[in-house]
mmCIF file of C-alpha atoms (C1' of nucleotides) in Angstrom:
data_model
loop_
_atom_site.group_PDB
_atom_site.id
_atom_site.type_symbol
_atom_site.label_atom_id
_atom_site.label_comp_id
_atom_site.label_asym_id
_atom_site.label_seq_id
_atom_site.Cartn_x
_atom_site.Cartn_y
_atom_site.Cartn_z
ATOM 1 C CA UNK S 25 7.856 -8.858 5.444
ATOM 2 C CA UNK S 26 5.368 -8.930 8.246
ATOM 3 C CA UNK S 27 2.366 -6.665 7.874
ATOM 4 C CA UNK S 28 3.848 -3.397 6.692
ATOM 5 C CA UNK S 29 4.310 -1.887 3.259
ATOM 6 C CA UNK S 30 7.875 -0.796 2.832
ATOM 7 C CA UNK S 31 9.601 0.781 5.882
ATOM 8 C CA UNK S 32 12.642 2.205 4.150
ATOM 9 C CA UNK S 33 15.096 2.914 2.710
ATOM 10 C CA UNK S 34 14.021 6.511 2.627
ATOM 11 C CA UNK S 35 15.099 9.449 0.545
ATOM 12 C CA UNK S 36 14.215 12.076 3.126
ATOM 13 C CA UNK S 37 12.324 12.666 6.354
ATOM 14 C CA UNK S 38 9.008 13.410 4.677
ATOM 15 C CA UNK S 39 9.323 10.141 2.858
ATOM 16 C CA UNK S 40 9.781 8.225 6.114
ATOM 17 C CA UNK S 41 6.966 10.058 7.871
ATOM 18 C CA UNK S 42 4.573 9.595 4.971
ATOM 19 C CA UNK S 43 5.317 5.900 4.923
ATOM 20 C CA UNK S 44 4.203 5.668 8.519
ATOM 21 C CA UNK S 45 0.986 7.709 8.166
ATOM 22 C CA UNK S 46 -0.097 6.519 4.769
ATOM 23 C CA UNK S 47 -3.090 4.271 4.836
ATOM 24 C CA UNK S 48 -6.639 5.400 4.620
ATOM 25 C CA UNK S 49 -7.319 5.545 8.365
ATOM 26 C CA UNK S 50 -4.008 6.053 10.129
ATOM 27 C CA UNK S 51 -4.156 9.802 10.539
ATOM 28 C CA UNK S 52 -7.728 9.444 11.789
ATOM 29 C CA UNK S 53 -6.717 6.775 14.296
ATOM 30 C CA UNK S 54 -3.982 9.086 15.497
ATOM 31 C CA UNK S 55 -6.522 11.859 15.850
ATOM 32 C CA UNK S 56 -9.011 9.669 17.735
ATOM 33 C CA UNK S 57 -6.416 8.382 20.161
ATOM 34 C CA UNK S 58 -4.973 11.824 20.681
ATOM 35 C CA UNK S 59 -8.323 13.286 21.623
ATOM 36 C CA UNK S 60 -9.659 10.443 23.737
ATOM 37 C CA UNK S 61 -6.406 9.256 25.246
ATOM 38 C CA UNK S 62 -7.435 5.626 25.476
ATOM 39 C CA UNK S 63 -9.888 3.773 23.292
ATOM 40 C CA UNK S 64 -11.126 0.228 23.045
ATOM 41 C CA UNK S 65 -11.334 -1.578 19.728
ATOM 42 C CA UNK S 66 -15.082 -1.173 19.361
ATOM 43 C CA UNK S 67 -14.899 2.488 20.369
ATOM 44 C CA UNK S 68 -12.355 3.184 17.645
ATOM 45 C CA UNK S 69 -14.531 1.313 15.207
ATOM 46 C CA UNK S 70 -17.488 3.496 16.042
ATOM 47 C CA UNK S 71 -15.357 6.643 15.906
ATOM 48 C CA UNK S 72 -14.237 5.828 12.353
ATOM 49 C CA UNK S 73 -17.441 5.399 10.374
ATOM 50 C CA UNK S 74 -16.885 3.216 7.347
ATOM 51 C CA UNK S 75 -13.775 1.393 8.495
ATOM 52 C CA UNK S 76 -13.834 -2.385 8.297
ATOM 53 C CA UNK S 77 -12.589 -4.539 11.156
ATOM 54 C CA UNK S 78 -9.870 -5.843 8.906
ATOM 55 C CA UNK S 79 -8.499 -2.442 7.997
ATOM 56 C CA UNK S 80 -8.754 -1.165 11.547
ATOM 57 C CA UNK S 81 -6.831 -4.047 13.067
ATOM 58 C CA UNK S 82 -4.332 -4.018 10.222
ATOM 59 C CA UNK S 83 -3.582 -0.333 10.653
ATOM 60 C CA UNK S 84 -3.441 -0.639 14.420
ATOM 61 C CA UNK S 85 -0.959 -3.500 14.139
ATOM 62 C CA UNK S 86 1.262 -1.555 11.773
ATOM 63 C CA UNK S 87 1.152 1.458 14.014
ATOM 64 C CA UNK S 88 2.017 -0.692 16.996
ATOM 65 C CA UNK S 89 4.896 -2.187 15.051
ATOM 66 C CA UNK S 90 6.027 1.317 14.167
ATOM 67 C CA UNK S 91 6.009 2.283 17.826
ATOM 68 C CA UNK S 92 3.183 4.799 17.557
ATOM 69 C CA UNK S 93 0.474 2.926 19.387
ATOM 70 C CA UNK S 94 0.431 0.961 22.607
ATOM 71 C CA UNK S 95 -1.827 -2.076 22.896
ATOM 72 C CA UNK S 96 -2.900 -3.166 26.340
ATOM 73 C CA UNK S 97 -4.622 -6.530 26.601
ATOM 74 C CA UNK S 98 -6.742 -7.415 29.633
ATOM 75 C CA UNK S 99 -7.075 -11.168 29.871
ATOM 76 C CA UNK S 100 -10.626 -11.392 31.059
ATOM 77 C CA UNK S 101 -14.040 -12.357 29.691
ATOM 78 C CA UNK S 102 -15.389 -10.692 27.767
ATOM 79 C CA UNK S 103 -12.030 -9.689 26.227
ATOM 80 C CA UNK S 104 -10.872 -6.108 26.561
ATOM 81 C CA UNK S 105 -8.118 -4.351 24.656
ATOM 82 C CA UNK S 106 -7.165 -0.721 25.043
ATOM 83 C CA UNK S 107 -5.243 1.327 22.530
ATOM 84 C CA UNK S 108 -3.342 4.512 23.278
ATOM 85 C CA UNK S 109 -0.570 6.624 21.788
ATOM 86 C CA UNK S 110 3.053 6.138 22.742
ATOM 87 C CA UNK S 111 5.405 9.093 23.109
ATOM 88 C CA UNK S 112 6.283 8.678 19.458
ATOM 89 C CA UNK S 113 2.655 8.712 18.497
ATOM 90 C CA UNK S 114 2.146 11.897 20.458
ATOM 91 C CA UNK S 115 5.129 13.562 18.813
ATOM 92 C CA UNK S 116 3.948 12.491 15.383
ATOM 93 C CA UNK S 117 0.608 14.032 16.115
ATOM 94 C CA UNK S 118 2.306 17.272 17.061
ATOM 95 C CA UNK S 119 4.319 17.193 13.838
ATOM 96 C CA UNK S 120 1.094 16.645 11.947
ATOM 97 C CA UNK S 121 -0.662 19.657 13.456
ATOM 98 C CA UNK S 122 0.501 22.307 10.928
ATOM 99 C CA UNK S 123 -0.511 20.018 8.112
ATOM 100 C CA UNK S 124 -3.911 19.683 9.707
ATOM 101 C CA UNK S 125 -4.324 23.434 9.782
ATOM 102 C CA UNK S 126 -3.234 23.695 6.179
ATOM 103 C CA UNK S 127 -5.846 21.096 5.287
ATOM 104 C CA UNK S 128 -8.544 22.908 7.201
ATOM 105 C CA UNK S 129 -7.767 26.087 5.300
ATOM 106 C CA UNK S 130 -7.862 24.125 2.108
ATOM 107 C CA UNK S 131 -11.289 22.698 2.826
ATOM 108 C CA UNK S 132 -12.528 26.249 3.380
ATOM 109 C CA UNK S 133 -11.058 27.361 0.054
ATOM 110 C CA UNK S 134 -12.450 24.434 -1.897
ATOM 111 C CA UNK S 135 -15.882 25.042 -0.498
ATOM 112 C CA UNK S 136 -15.566 28.680 -1.502
ATOM 113 C CA UNK S 137 -13.945 29.102 -4.876
ATOM 114 C CA UNK S 138 -13.717 25.789 -6.632
ATOM 115 C CA UNK S 139 -16.012 24.004 -9.034
ATOM 116 C CA UNK S 140 -16.408 20.212 -9.159
ATOM 117 C CA UNK S 141 -13.790 19.666 -11.900
ATOM 118 C CA UNK S 142 -16.070 18.738 -14.803
ATOM 119 C CA UNK S 143 -18.232 21.829 -15.260
ATOM 120 C CA UNK S 144 -15.055 23.905 -15.049
ATOM 121 C CA UNK S 145 -14.097 24.082 -18.707
ATOM 122 C CA UNK S 146 -11.183 25.037 -20.906
ATOM 123 C CA UNK S 147 -8.438 26.207 -18.574
ATOM 124 C CA UNK S 148 -6.189 23.720 -20.334
ATOM 125 C CA UNK S 149 -5.987 21.921 -23.713
ATOM 126 C CA UNK F 23 -13.681 12.415 -12.051
ATOM 127 C CA UNK F 24 -10.738 13.490 -14.103
ATOM 128 C CA UNK F 25 -7.345 12.323 -12.914
ATOM 129 C CA UNK F 26 -7.535 12.531 -9.151
ATOM 130 C CA UNK F 27 -8.358 9.997 -6.471
ATOM 131 C CA UNK F 28 -11.025 11.329 -4.181
ATOM 132 C CA UNK F 29 -10.811 15.055 -3.255
ATOM 133 C CA UNK F 30 -13.285 15.117 -0.443
ATOM 134 C CA UNK F 31 -15.523 15.037 1.454
ATOM 135 C CA UNK F 32 -13.118 15.162 4.325
ATOM 136 C CA UNK F 33 -13.430 14.304 7.972
ATOM 137 C CA UNK F 34 -10.732 16.690 9.138
ATOM 138 C CA UNK F 35 -7.844 18.851 7.957
ATOM 139 C CA UNK F 36 -5.274 16.088 8.131
ATOM 140 C CA UNK F 37 -7.509 14.004 5.945
ATOM 141 C CA UNK F 38 -7.690 16.719 3.293
ATOM 142 C CA UNK F 39 -3.976 17.405 3.409
ATOM 143 C CA UNK F 40 -3.069 13.733 3.221
ATOM 144 C CA UNK F 41 -5.290 13.323 0.204
ATOM 145 C CA UNK F 42 -3.312 15.988 -1.577
ATOM 146 C CA UNK F 43 0.172 14.712 -0.693
ATOM 147 C CA UNK F 44 -0.445 11.007 -0.921
ATOM 148 C CA UNK F 45 1.093 9.390 -3.941
ATOM 149 C CA UNK F 46 4.509 7.903 -4.094
ATOM 150 C CA UNK F 47 6.286 10.974 -5.474
ATOM 151 C CA UNK F 48 4.287 14.030 -4.509
ATOM 152 C CA UNK F 49 6.199 15.022 -1.427
ATOM 153 C CA UNK F 50 9.419 14.554 -3.354
ATOM 154 C CA UNK F 51 8.168 16.712 -6.226
ATOM 155 C CA UNK F 52 7.267 19.366 -3.686
ATOM 156 C CA UNK F 53 10.743 19.120 -2.228
ATOM 157 C CA UNK F 54 12.441 19.335 -5.637
ATOM 158 C CA UNK F 55 10.439 22.345 -6.727
ATOM 159 C CA UNK F 56 10.898 24.048 -3.404
ATOM 160 C CA UNK F 57 14.669 23.746 -3.581
ATOM 161 C CA UNK F 58 15.178 24.526 -7.240
ATOM 162 C CA UNK F 59 12.387 27.031 -7.725
ATOM 163 C CA UNK F 60 11.701 26.123 -11.324
ATOM 164 C CA UNK F 61 12.265 22.797 -13.030
ATOM 165 C CA UNK F 62 11.625 21.413 -16.454
ATOM 166 C CA UNK F 63 10.012 18.032 -16.966
ATOM 167 C CA UNK F 64 13.240 16.229 -17.754
ATOM 168 C CA UNK F 65 15.009 17.874 -14.818
ATOM 169 C CA UNK F 66 12.364 16.648 -12.417
ATOM 170 C CA UNK F 67 12.623 13.222 -13.945
ATOM 171 C CA UNK F 68 16.352 13.156 -13.331
ATOM 172 C CA UNK F 69 15.894 14.506 -9.817
ATOM 173 C CA UNK F 70 13.516 11.674 -8.916
ATOM 174 C CA UNK F 71 15.423 8.494 -9.681
ATOM 175 C CA UNK F 72 13.069 5.639 -10.396
ATOM 176 C CA UNK F 73 9.990 7.610 -11.341
ATOM 177 C CA UNK F 74 8.320 6.714 -14.627
ATOM 178 C CA UNK F 75 7.148 9.361 -17.066
ATOM 179 C CA UNK F 76 3.606 8.255 -16.504
ATOM 180 C CA UNK F 77 3.672 8.638 -12.741
ATOM 181 C CA UNK F 78 5.531 11.927 -12.934
ATOM 182 C CA UNK F 79 3.100 13.553 -15.317
ATOM 183 C CA UNK F 80 0.139 12.082 -13.477
ATOM 184 C CA UNK F 81 1.265 13.470 -10.149
ATOM 185 C CA UNK F 82 2.164 16.809 -11.681
ATOM 186 C CA UNK F 83 -1.287 17.088 -13.244
ATOM 187 C CA UNK F 84 -3.029 16.295 -9.997
ATOM 188 C CA UNK F 85 -0.895 18.783 -8.148
ATOM 189 C CA UNK F 86 -1.662 21.390 -10.773
ATOM 190 C CA UNK F 87 -5.351 20.603 -10.451
ATOM 191 C CA UNK F 88 -5.016 20.961 -6.702
ATOM 192 C CA UNK F 89 -3.445 24.376 -7.115
ATOM 193 C CA UNK F 90 -0.034 23.403 -5.749
ATOM 194 C CA UNK F 91 1.966 23.548 -8.945
ATOM 195 C CA UNK F 92 2.134 26.021 -11.771
ATOM 196 C CA UNK F 93 2.763 24.757 -15.293
ATOM 197 C CA UNK F 94 4.232 27.165 -17.787
ATOM 198 C CA UNK F 95 4.250 26.058 -21.412
ATOM 199 C CA UNK F 96 6.572 27.679 -23.972
ATOM 200 C CA UNK F 97 5.225 27.071 -27.451
ATOM 201 C CA UNK F 98 8.456 26.541 -29.271
ATOM 202 C CA UNK F 99 10.430 23.703 -30.798
ATOM 203 C CA UNK F 100 11.707 21.712 -29.103
ATOM 204 C CA UNK F 101 8.904 21.985 -26.547
ATOM 205 C CA UNK F 102 9.666 23.439 -23.159
ATOM 206 C CA UNK F 103 7.557 23.258 -20.023
ATOM 207 C CA UNK F 104 8.501 24.668 -16.666
ATOM 208 C CA UNK F 105 7.042 23.632 -13.347
ATOM 209 C CA UNK F 106 7.096 25.680 -10.162
ATOM 210 C CA UNK F 107 5.242 25.914 -6.864
ATOM 211 C CA UNK F 108 2.284 28.212 -6.393
ATOM 212 C CA UNK F 109 1.740 30.076 -3.132
ATOM 213 C CA UNK F 110 -0.331 27.132 -1.973
ATOM 214 C CA UNK F 111 2.432 24.748 -2.829
ATOM 215 C CA UNK F 112 4.882 26.836 -0.848
ATOM 216 C CA UNK F 113 2.588 26.956 2.165
ATOM 217 C CA UNK F 114 2.026 23.216 1.992
ATOM 218 C CA UNK F 115 5.745 22.722 1.988
ATOM 219 C CA UNK F 116 6.036 24.848 5.094
ATOM 220 C CA UNK F 117 3.278 22.853 6.782
ATOM 221 C CA UNK F 118 5.149 19.697 5.880
ATOM 222 C CA UNK F 119 8.409 20.801 7.473
ATOM 223 C CA UNK F 120 7.759 19.555 11.046
ATOM 224 C CA UNK F 121 6.694 16.217 9.648
ATOM 225 C CA UNK F 122 9.943 16.085 7.722
ATOM 226 C CA UNK F 123 11.931 16.651 10.895
ATOM 227 C CA UNK F 124 9.932 13.990 12.695
ATOM 228 C CA UNK F 125 10.733 11.601 9.867
ATOM 229 C CA UNK F 126 14.408 12.458 9.952
ATOM 230 C CA UNK F 127 14.511 11.707 13.665
ATOM 231 C CA UNK F 128 12.709 8.488 13.003
ATOM 232 C CA UNK F 129 15.235 7.411 10.384
ATOM 233 C CA UNK F 130 17.972 8.025 12.929
ATOM 234 C CA UNK F 131 16.165 5.907 15.506
ATOM 235 C CA UNK F 132 15.510 3.092 13.071
ATOM 236 C CA UNK F 133 19.126 3.104 11.956
ATOM 237 C CA UNK F 134 20.180 2.987 15.583
ATOM 238 C CA UNK F 135 17.978 0.476 17.333
ATOM 239 C CA UNK F 136 16.110 -1.376 14.639
ATOM 240 C CA UNK F 137 17.122 -4.043 12.173
ATOM 241 C CA UNK F 138 15.950 -4.266 8.538
ATOM 242 C CA UNK F 139 12.806 -6.306 9.256
ATOM 243 C CA UNK F 140 13.848 -9.627 7.732
ATOM 244 C CA UNK F 141 16.947 -10.568 9.702
ATOM 245 C CA UNK F 142 15.220 -9.153 12.737
ATOM 246 C CA UNK F 143 13.322 -12.059 14.145
ATOM 247 C CA UNK F 144 10.920 -12.553 16.979
ATOM 248 C CA UNK F 145 9.866 -9.161 18.286
ATOM 249 C CA UNK F 146 6.332 -10.427 17.614
ATOM 250 C CA UNK F 147 4.746 -13.525 16.063
ATOM 251 C "C1'" DC J 30 -15.512 -8.457 22.589
ATOM 252 C "C1'" DG J 31 -11.857 -8.600 19.762
ATOM 253 C "C1'" DG J 32 -10.261 -10.494 16.659
ATOM 254 C "C1'" DT J 33 -8.821 -14.307 11.940
ATOM 255 C "C1'" DA J 34 -9.397 -16.221 7.462
ATOM 256 C "C1'" DT J 35 -10.957 -16.019 2.919
ATOM 257 C "C1'" DC J 36 -12.367 -14.101 -1.138
ATOM 258 C "C1'" DC J 37 -13.164 -10.350 -4.206
ATOM 259 C "C1'" DT J 38 -12.922 -5.580 -6.267
ATOM 260 C "C1'" DT J 39 -10.594 -1.383 -6.932
ATOM 261 C "C1'" DT J 40 -6.672 1.381 -7.237
ATOM 262 C "C1'" DC J 41 -1.746 2.169 -7.956
ATOM 263 C "C1'" DA J 42 2.334 1.664 -10.316
ATOM 264 C "C1'" DG J 43 5.685 0.187 -13.886
ATOM 265 C "C1'" DA J 44 7.013 -1.059 -18.718
ATOM 266 C "C1'" DT J 45 6.612 -0.320 -23.397
ATOM 267 C "C1'" DA J 46 5.414 1.857 -27.595
ATOM 268 C "C1'" DC J 47 3.959 5.798 -30.051
ATOM 269 C "C1'" DT J 48 3.030 11.237 -31.152
ATOM 270 C "C1'" DG J 49 3.277 16.504 -31.955
ATOM 271 C "C1'" DC L 25 11.376 17.517 -25.314
ATOM 272 C "C1'" DA L 26 7.284 16.537 -23.340
ATOM 273 C "C1'" DG L 27 4.186 14.156 -23.371
ATOM 274 C "C1'" DT L 28 -0.182 10.140 -24.550
ATOM 275 C "C1'" DA L 29 -2.054 5.297 -24.834
ATOM 276 C "C1'" DT L 30 -2.351 0.707 -23.506
ATOM 277 C "C1'" DC L 31 -1.428 -3.332 -21.103
ATOM 278 C "C1'" DT L 32 -0.021 -5.970 -17.031
ATOM 279 C "C1'" DG L 33 0.996 -7.107 -12.323
ATOM 280 C "C1'" DA L 34 1.016 -5.783 -7.481
ATOM 281 C "C1'" DA L 35 -0.937 -3.785 -3.601
ATOM 282 C "C1'" DA L 36 -4.560 -1.607 -1.006
ATOM 283 C "C1'" DG L 37 -8.998 -1.856 0.540
ATOM 284 C "C1'" DG L 38 -13.610 -4.052 1.568
ATOM 285 C "C1'" DA L 39 -17.406 -7.815 2.613
ATOM 286 C "C1'" DT L 40 -18.474 -11.719 4.826
ATOM 287 C "C1'" DA L 41 -18.141 -15.659 7.798
ATOM 288 C "C1'" DC L 42 -16.234 -17.789 11.564
ATOM 289 C "C1'" DC L 43 -13.314 -18.402 16.234
ATOM 290 C "C1'" DG L 44 -11.365 -18.035 21.360
#
DNA sequence: CGGTATCCTTTCAGATACTG
DNA sequence: CAGTATCTGAAAGGATACCG
C-alpha cells in the first residue's frame, strides 16, 4: 500500500468518510484551504501550529491521493507549490459543516457544565 | 486522564467533534444504537463483527463519559446492561448524516472508477 | 522553499485469560 | 452475561538532519 491507512472495504458511508478525514490534521487542512482558497506549503505550516513537516506533507499526499486536494507545482527557483481543494474537497467540507456546528456547541457545553474528569467523583463504581 | 485520548483544547468545532467520534468503532456504535434504540452488550458485539470485547467496552465508556451514550445496569443474575443514545448522541448522529451520504457517494465513485490500490499501478510514483 | 530519510516515542488495537 | 487485566505487535505521530 502506498501512503494511506486502509481505504476500504467499508461497512457504511460514515466509515468511508471517517477513513478519509481521520488523521490529526486533515480536518484542519480542509478548513484552512476552504477559507483561504489557495495556500503554499509554508503558509499551511504556519496556519497549523504544532504540525511537523512530515505529518503535513503526509496528510497532504493522502488527501491528494483521495482526490480532495489539488497540488500545483511551479518549476521555478525558489520552488513554489500551491495547494487547493478539489470539488470533492469542497463537498466534503460542506458535509462536515453540521458536525462542525455540533462540535462548537459541544465546546460551549464543556466549558460550561463539565469538570475535568478526576475531581468529578462517584457517578460510577 | 481516565480512559479518553485528549478531550481538548480544541482549535475548532470539527476538531472537537472528530475527537469524540474518532476510534475505529464509535461511528458504528452510534449507528447501531440509533437504529435499534436500545442494545445489550452482547447484541452490540454481534452487531459489530470483528470488534473485541476490550475495544467495545473501551469505546462505550468513552462515549458514556462524553455524554453520548447512556448505560443502564440491571442488578440481577445473570447481569444485564443496556446501552442507548442520549440526546447528545442523537444530535451527533444527525450531524453525522451528511457526512454519511458523502461517504456513500464516495464508495460508489471508488467502486466505479478506482481499483483496489495494489493492482492499480502507476497513477503516481 | 519544499520537501526526504531516519530514528524514536506514544498510542491504538487485538488476543488471551480470568472474575463477579 | 458483562465485564477486567495483562501482554504483544502494529500504526500513528514527532524530532532532527539533510537534499534539489
